[in-house]
């Protein structure tokens, strides 16, 4: 059967675009292993279509053979959702050859692009045309827009522009049956029934394959300023966020919080980055102000905001970047936290969200709980405070064996953190999605009626469970 399928796949995309282990020289590890090295799969084949018609032909061939498909973009996902299992029977459908910008419509403020476009290349394409495409995350140099939409990615500009979902107006999708849904509309208003676009966004490849999207563009800001402030408490950070909303309005495009231990790891592993103000303060905050008038105007706004914050005791010290390269340096420190954590050793990652107002109480309670339950545990707390989204990560005790810690404690740590999230009306995944890593946890935390509706949708759209099986929902 697999020989027939391979033949059909080669007919669909050309023999050069079907990679298999039949060729002893072929190295498929880049498609088979996930970014965090949590899983090592084995694919029947990696297939690399170059057009929507080819994607549809691949899906039809797999449907006929009853073979499971794992859609893959840049393979930067953090929840083991984009790699095959180790059965040697699944087909990885890599979208990276579909990387054309099909159209830019300046007056409509949209661009239509193929799913395999690397995010950074889209930011550049938009900028070259005089516009801003605001989706921005640390993996932007290799993640694809198809993967961003499939995971409804967030990142650092959500406080102003929203998630990937809010930036998408239309989609082109190959269904599990191999039909093409042509939904590439650039309309901002369309009330003609169920929102299929929103169904496929965030579905993590379990309902169909996104092949292209129409995305929103924004005017480029006249100036962008970045500030770094030391705050005495998380309560002060939340109050500073409120003040920043008041003072900057729509200019507030970034508001990140970083705990002292997280910044200490950056200082330890990347001393050349020169982390400011971290040693004497439990938290630091990174703020970004994007101004449509001028740098002078932005600087004046920032000065008034920080002055008020000092007066109210919300900020103990602050620096405002003097140049673009200084601003980039400050963002680089923020983005280096996960890398510093990896240098420090294996760790447990979370991407939870809580209503902003309840974050200080959540952290106080959960920090104390974890320290009581697992003596010596180290908390690497940072994230997108403006969106109520924390990377509430847990590092093994300094003197312990990190691998043993992960094997023995991961489920317990997850349960402690997720139970606390539920008590605070939060979500166990604000950004990275469910994938395989959280699939067993989801039924405990998702409303049972919602879960039933999700299963019904999966059954209706993919009745044979061939689209990324076992991700988001357990395989029945
Ligand atoms: P992949 O990893 O290839 O796939 C992710 C999921 O989408 C899989 O389930 C896959 O099957 C599915 N998929 C991929 N392409 C398609 C398609 N065309 N059609 C249907 N399904 C598809 N995420 C955030 O939200 N915010 C962050 O700030 C953030 N920072 C990150 C920083 C780093 C250093 C890294 C490594 C990751 C980060 N992520 C972040 C994770 C994030 O989910 C991914 O980086 C990105 O959105 C996934 O894109 P990708 O092309 O790599 O998708
Ligand atoms: Zn994040």
XYZ file of C-alpha atoms and ligand atoms in Angstrom:
530
model
C 0.000 0.000 0.000
C 2.718 2.449 0.905
C 4.453 1.769 -2.453
C 1.256 2.761 -4.237
C 0.878 5.851 -2.093
C 4.473 6.901 -2.722
C 3.885 6.490 -6.423
C 0.757 8.670 -6.225
C 2.643 11.302 -4.215
C 5.478 11.337 -6.774
C 2.909 11.756 -9.519
C 1.342 14.652 -7.589
C 4.461 16.753 -6.892
C 7.278 15.226 -8.932
C 9.744 12.596 -7.618
C 12.305 15.181 -6.436
C 9.812 16.621 -3.929
C 9.060 13.309 -2.178
C 11.773 12.490 0.351
C 11.799 9.022 1.952
C 14.013 6.696 3.955
C 14.174 4.439 0.869
C 17.087 6.678 -0.076
C 19.725 5.739 2.522
C 21.463 9.096 2.028
C 18.315 11.104 2.806
C 18.333 12.902 6.152
C 14.763 13.725 7.168
C 15.596 14.718 10.747
C 14.851 18.427 10.147
C 11.206 17.465 9.431
C 10.985 14.574 11.911
C 12.341 16.184 15.094
C 10.611 19.030 16.869
C 12.277 22.338 17.749
C 12.521 21.563 21.473
C 13.915 18.049 20.827
C 11.014 16.584 22.748
C 10.053 14.056 20.063
C 11.771 12.122 17.315
C 9.384 10.864 14.642
C 9.751 8.726 11.560
C 7.836 9.728 8.419
C 6.734 7.569 5.523
C 7.624 10.555 3.362
C 8.180 14.289 3.419
C 6.243 15.825 0.535
C 6.939 19.352 -0.702
C 4.189 20.640 -3.007
C 4.753 23.855 -4.954
C 1.145 24.926 -5.523
C -2.362 24.700 -4.074
C -3.339 22.202 -6.788
C -0.412 20.008 -5.767
C -1.418 20.216 -2.077
C -4.924 19.110 -3.058
C -3.526 16.196 -5.078
C -1.350 15.109 -2.129
C -4.300 15.238 0.270
C -6.470 13.222 -2.133
C -3.738 10.579 -2.537
C -3.352 10.286 1.249
C -7.148 10.159 1.764
C -7.415 7.339 -0.746
C -4.631 5.399 0.964
C -5.915 6.168 4.469
C -2.572 7.788 5.356
C -2.344 10.469 8.037
C -1.027 13.911 7.052
C 1.044 16.193 9.284
C 1.080 19.724 7.836
C 4.345 21.512 8.561
C 5.628 25.060 8.093
C 8.856 26.197 9.748
C 8.670 23.449 12.391
C 9.236 25.962 15.186
C 6.102 24.975 17.134
C 6.673 24.327 20.830
C 4.017 21.674 21.580
C 5.079 18.747 19.339
C 2.351 19.373 16.781
C 4.250 19.575 13.498
C 6.268 16.332 13.423
C 5.159 12.777 12.535
C 4.800 10.028 15.132
C 7.349 7.199 15.083
C 5.167 4.725 13.156
C 6.774 5.387 9.766
C 3.284 5.661 8.228
C 2.533 9.407 8.348
C 3.145 11.873 5.526
C 4.706 15.229 6.401
C 3.237 17.885 4.108
C 5.780 20.698 4.097
C 4.493 24.048 2.797
C 7.831 25.855 2.598
C 8.036 25.824 -1.214
C 4.790 27.801 -1.378
C 6.366 31.132 -0.534
C 5.032 33.709 -3.004
C 3.499 37.053 -2.127
C 0.565 36.896 -4.524
C -0.660 40.498 -4.231
C -0.422 43.696 -2.214
C -3.477 45.994 -2.273
C -2.371 49.281 -0.740
C -5.751 51.014 -0.815
C -7.432 48.000 0.815
C -4.503 47.649 3.270
C -4.109 43.926 2.548
C -1.603 41.464 1.182
C -2.312 37.976 -0.100
C 0.457 35.478 0.529
C 1.162 31.760 0.364
C 1.286 29.674 3.520
C 4.982 28.830 3.338
C 6.170 32.469 3.426
C 8.575 33.004 6.315
C 7.117 35.611 8.688
C 10.150 37.904 8.480
C 9.995 37.930 4.673
C 6.386 39.148 4.942
C 7.349 41.905 7.376
C 9.998 42.937 4.811
C 7.611 42.693 1.833
C 5.111 44.897 3.672
C 7.772 47.429 4.631
C 9.136 47.578 1.079
C 5.635 48.498 -0.058
C 5.447 51.203 2.652
C 3.321 49.297 5.167
C 3.576 47.452 8.467
C 2.687 43.797 8.955
C 2.778 43.746 12.747
C 2.920 40.035 13.689
C 6.238 39.643 15.458
C 7.793 36.781 17.435
C 11.247 35.472 18.215
C 10.903 32.629 15.677
C 10.061 35.061 12.842
C 13.233 34.210 10.900
C 12.022 30.638 10.299
C 8.334 30.245 11.197
C 5.807 30.500 8.348
C 2.547 32.435 8.092
C 0.684 29.136 7.594
C 2.058 27.883 10.918
C 1.346 31.241 12.561
C -2.299 31.044 11.470
C -2.609 27.334 12.275
C -1.468 28.096 15.848
C -3.037 31.573 16.048
C 0.381 32.870 17.078
C 0.690 35.875 19.366
C 4.068 37.478 20.008
C 5.066 40.942 21.135
C 2.616 43.307 19.373
C -0.665 41.693 20.406
C -1.519 44.447 22.904
C -2.094 46.755 19.915
C -2.718 44.583 16.820
C -4.094 41.300 18.184
C -3.129 37.697 17.463
C -2.608 36.163 14.008
C -6.394 35.681 13.937
C -7.048 39.433 14.124
C -4.587 40.039 11.291
C -6.238 37.661 8.832
C -9.200 38.517 6.595
C -9.322 35.523 4.276
C -7.973 32.019 3.770
C -7.439 29.480 1.055
C -7.679 25.968 2.496
C -7.364 22.434 1.157
C -9.954 20.373 3.010
C -9.407 16.852 4.341
C -11.177 15.595 1.209
C -8.732 17.419 -1.052
C -11.119 20.170 -2.174
C -9.975 23.787 -2.346
C -11.982 26.312 -0.310
C -11.353 29.646 -2.001
C -11.871 32.122 0.824
C -9.207 34.711 0.007
C -11.419 37.695 0.634
C -10.009 41.050 1.638
C -13.343 42.111 3.136
C -13.553 43.614 6.595
C -17.274 43.010 6.742
C -18.963 39.794 5.612
C -21.921 38.360 7.501
C -22.867 35.441 5.295
C -22.961 32.576 7.737
C -20.532 30.589 9.888
C -17.008 31.971 10.103
C -14.949 29.227 8.465
C -11.825 31.360 8.553
C -11.885 31.481 12.338
C -12.472 27.731 12.438
C -9.297 26.923 10.521
C -7.218 29.544 12.366
C -5.853 27.900 15.506
C -6.876 24.397 14.384
C -3.216 23.231 14.347
C -3.518 21.318 11.079
C -6.310 19.081 12.374
C -9.075 20.270 10.014
C -7.343 21.101 6.730
C -4.263 22.649 5.132
C -3.969 26.433 4.921
C -2.386 27.230 1.549
C -2.742 31.033 1.389
C -4.079 33.976 3.379
C -5.156 37.582 2.936
C -3.625 39.622 5.749
C -4.173 43.109 7.150
C -1.569 45.823 6.655
C -1.106 48.976 8.727
C 0.638 52.298 8.109
C 4.280 52.322 9.180
C 4.690 54.353 12.381
C 6.672 57.586 12.069
C 8.701 56.664 15.147
C 9.120 53.765 17.524
C 10.558 54.208 21.011
C 11.457 51.589 23.581
C 11.788 52.004 27.334
C 12.987 49.646 30.061
C 11.656 50.223 33.582
C 12.403 48.579 36.908
C 9.215 48.040 38.931
C 9.006 47.153 42.619
C 6.163 44.592 42.359
C 3.929 42.840 39.839
C 1.066 45.000 41.138
C 3.107 48.044 40.116
C 3.692 46.498 36.673
C -0.074 46.058 36.197
C -0.716 49.634 37.365
C 1.986 50.863 34.966
C 0.214 49.024 32.137
C -3.012 50.890 32.959
C -1.123 54.183 32.975
C 0.581 53.323 29.661
C -2.806 52.601 28.035
C -4.028 56.011 29.264
C -0.977 57.982 28.163
C -0.128 56.249 24.888
C -3.510 55.015 23.633
C -3.054 53.114 20.372
C 0.668 54.000 20.504
C 1.261 51.288 23.099
C 2.500 48.433 20.890
C 4.479 46.371 23.396
C 4.377 45.714 27.127
C 6.540 42.827 28.353
C 7.364 41.843 31.913
C 10.509 39.967 32.990
C 11.188 38.465 36.405
C 14.535 38.962 38.141
C 15.532 35.298 37.928
C 14.774 35.206 34.171
C 16.950 38.306 33.585
C 19.633 36.856 35.852
C 19.853 33.849 33.516
C 20.414 36.176 30.537
C 23.087 38.037 32.511
C 24.751 34.732 33.438
C 24.744 33.083 30.010
C 24.996 36.144 27.728
C 26.910 38.778 29.758
C 27.720 40.748 26.590
C 24.045 41.775 26.356
C 24.436 43.958 29.486
C 21.001 43.583 31.045
C 20.023 46.925 32.659
C 18.500 47.500 36.116
C 17.761 43.851 36.878
C 19.947 43.265 39.930
C 18.004 45.528 42.310
C 14.479 44.903 41.170
C 12.128 41.903 41.265
C 10.675 42.751 37.846
C 11.541 44.854 34.808
C 9.136 45.973 32.099
C 9.800 46.648 28.409
C 7.491 49.221 26.810
C 7.186 50.192 23.171
C 5.545 53.368 21.877
C 4.767 53.571 18.152
C 3.914 57.107 17.152
C 2.269 58.325 13.989
C 3.628 61.886 14.410
C 7.326 62.036 15.249
C 10.099 60.789 17.499
C 9.947 64.038 19.466
C 6.255 63.525 20.144
C 6.838 59.894 21.179
C 9.675 60.898 23.519
C 7.533 63.598 25.135
C 4.728 61.084 25.732
C 7.141 58.559 27.230
C 8.667 61.208 29.515
C 5.263 62.245 30.870
C 4.246 58.618 31.374
C 7.424 57.710 33.249
C 7.312 60.906 35.329
C 3.789 60.075 36.507
C 4.830 56.477 37.155
C 7.793 57.635 39.306
C 5.507 59.972 41.268
C 3.088 57.115 41.948
C 5.910 54.788 43.036
C 5.253 52.385 40.148
C 8.750 52.666 38.685
C 12.027 52.810 40.599
C 14.355 53.420 37.637
C 14.043 53.580 33.845
C 15.968 54.016 30.615
C 14.620 55.139 27.242
C 16.548 53.859 24.215
C 18.431 56.664 22.476
C 18.709 54.919 19.136
C 17.191 52.136 17.078
C 20.158 49.881 17.813
C 19.729 50.460 21.569
C 16.037 49.627 21.248
C 16.877 46.442 19.345
C 19.379 45.573 22.089
C 16.669 45.841 24.762
C 14.291 43.630 22.755
C 17.145 41.200 22.155
C 17.531 40.795 25.924
C 13.841 39.972 26.240
C 14.009 37.490 23.366
C 17.115 35.841 24.822
C 15.326 34.632 27.960
C 14.206 31.293 26.397
C 17.720 30.739 25.025
C 19.298 31.517 28.417
C 16.841 29.086 29.963
C 17.894 26.401 27.498
C 21.558 27.088 28.386
C 20.700 26.615 32.041
C 19.171 23.203 31.292
C 15.942 21.342 30.576
C 12.800 23.096 31.782
C 9.017 22.997 31.732
C 7.375 25.662 29.585
C 3.970 27.240 30.028
C 2.161 29.865 27.971
C -0.789 30.585 30.207
C -3.167 33.531 30.220
C -4.987 35.077 33.172
C -7.083 38.264 33.322
C -4.426 40.983 33.724
C -5.996 42.231 36.957
C -5.509 38.833 38.631
C -1.929 38.126 37.561
C -0.206 39.438 40.725
C -2.369 37.285 42.997
C -1.975 34.258 40.699
C 1.825 34.555 40.733
C 2.053 35.087 44.515
C -0.120 32.046 45.167
C 1.419 29.750 42.532
C 5.054 30.738 43.273
C 4.476 29.827 46.937
C 2.654 26.608 46.049
C 5.421 25.344 43.742
C 8.160 26.278 46.192
C 6.322 24.411 48.945
C 5.639 21.318 46.816
C 9.021 21.116 45.075
C 11.717 22.620 47.298
C 14.425 24.460 45.363
C 12.385 24.802 42.167
C 13.295 27.908 40.152
C 10.625 30.058 38.471
C 11.422 31.747 35.182
C 8.533 34.146 34.870
C 8.281 36.522 31.910
C 5.920 37.354 29.080
C 3.396 39.526 27.401
C 1.810 41.225 30.416
C -0.126 43.581 28.133
C -2.100 40.535 26.919
C -2.330 38.765 30.284
C -0.052 36.062 28.845
C 2.837 34.735 30.930
C 5.563 32.255 30.112
C 5.403 30.850 33.602
C 8.302 28.435 33.151
C 9.756 26.068 35.708
C 13.442 25.215 35.928
C 14.817 22.246 37.894
C 16.472 22.951 41.272
C 20.045 24.213 40.769
C 21.709 21.186 42.329
C 19.374 18.570 40.805
C 19.447 16.347 37.710
C 17.289 18.267 35.199
C 16.429 15.236 33.065
C 15.275 13.284 36.126
C 13.303 16.346 37.253
C 11.535 16.545 33.918
C 10.739 12.817 33.835
C 9.459 12.700 37.378
C 7.888 16.112 37.907
C 6.562 17.439 34.593
C 3.012 16.101 34.927
C 2.832 17.177 38.568
C 4.147 20.682 37.832
C 1.724 21.034 34.899
C -1.201 19.929 37.059
C -0.279 22.343 39.870
C 0.086 25.258 37.450
C -2.958 24.427 35.289
C -5.199 23.902 38.359
C -4.104 27.336 39.590
C -4.794 28.797 36.115
C -8.301 27.311 36.255
C -8.899 28.830 39.714
C -8.021 32.218 38.208
C -10.279 31.805 35.130
C -7.320 31.543 32.779
C -6.282 29.395 29.807
C -3.629 26.653 29.782
C -2.473 27.854 26.363
C -2.480 31.473 25.248
C -0.013 31.081 22.374
C 1.640 27.784 21.576
C -1.473 25.675 21.242
C -2.284 22.147 22.361
C -0.319 19.937 19.952
C 0.572 16.585 21.525
C 2.034 18.003 24.715
C -1.219 19.335 26.192
C -3.689 16.981 24.545
C -4.162 14.877 27.686
C -4.622 17.978 29.848
C -7.214 19.725 27.674
C -10.267 17.643 28.728
C -9.629 18.580 32.372
C -9.689 22.317 31.707
C -11.938 22.881 28.684
C -15.656 23.283 29.119
C -17.190 19.832 28.339
C -19.787 21.289 25.981
C -17.056 23.155 24.076
C -15.040 19.948 23.862
C -18.086 18.084 22.501
C -18.609 20.760 19.840
C -14.929 20.552 18.888
C -15.210 16.769 18.471
C -18.337 17.201 16.326
C -16.536 19.699 14.080
C -13.540 17.373 13.730
C -15.852 14.479 12.851
C -17.724 16.545 10.262
C -14.652 17.974 8.530
C -12.232 15.053 8.870
C -14.327 11.922 9.483
C -11.414 9.518 8.949
C -9.117 11.450 11.304
C -6.305 11.777 8.795
C -5.436 15.451 9.437
C -2.755 15.634 12.134
C -4.380 12.899 14.264
C -3.872 12.986 18.019
C -3.179 16.725 18.078
C -5.589 19.096 19.915
C -8.057 16.206 20.426
C -7.111 12.645 21.376
C -7.526 10.106 18.589
C -10.812 8.286 19.273
P 5.027 24.555 12.571
O 5.822 24.427 13.813
O 5.571 23.905 11.348
O 3.551 23.994 12.839
C 2.823 24.391 13.969
C 1.409 23.762 13.891
O 0.700 24.302 12.785
C 1.401 22.258 13.676
O 0.288 21.728 14.324
C 1.247 22.109 12.166
O 0.647 20.884 11.810
C 0.361 23.287 11.841
N 0.592 23.876 10.522
C 1.736 24.446 10.051
N 1.539 24.946 8.825
C 0.248 24.682 8.498
C -0.556 24.944 7.353
N -0.076 25.601 6.304
N -1.851 24.520 7.361
C -2.357 23.862 8.433
N -1.642 23.588 9.540
C -0.359 23.992 9.571
N 4.424 31.460 19.409
C 3.669 32.523 19.732
O 2.464 32.474 19.573
N 4.242 33.650 20.253
C 5.571 33.765 20.459
O 6.032 34.793 20.926
C 6.387 32.657 20.081
N 7.717 32.732 20.234
C 8.470 31.671 19.824
C 9.859 31.796 19.944
C 10.690 30.755 19.537
C 12.180 30.905 19.668
C 10.110 29.578 18.991
C 10.975 28.452 18.526
C 8.737 29.465 18.880
C 7.899 30.487 19.296
N 6.508 30.407 19.198
C 5.759 31.488 19.556
C 5.819 29.187 18.756
C 4.978 29.398 17.514
O 3.794 28.608 17.546
C 5.663 29.153 16.220
O 6.918 29.752 16.164
C 4.906 29.531 14.914
O 3.656 30.150 15.018
C 4.694 28.250 14.196
O 4.960 28.440 12.847
P 5.681 27.298 12.011
O 5.616 27.697 10.580
O 7.022 26.982 12.543
O 4.682 26.065 12.251
Zn 5.307 34.363 23.907
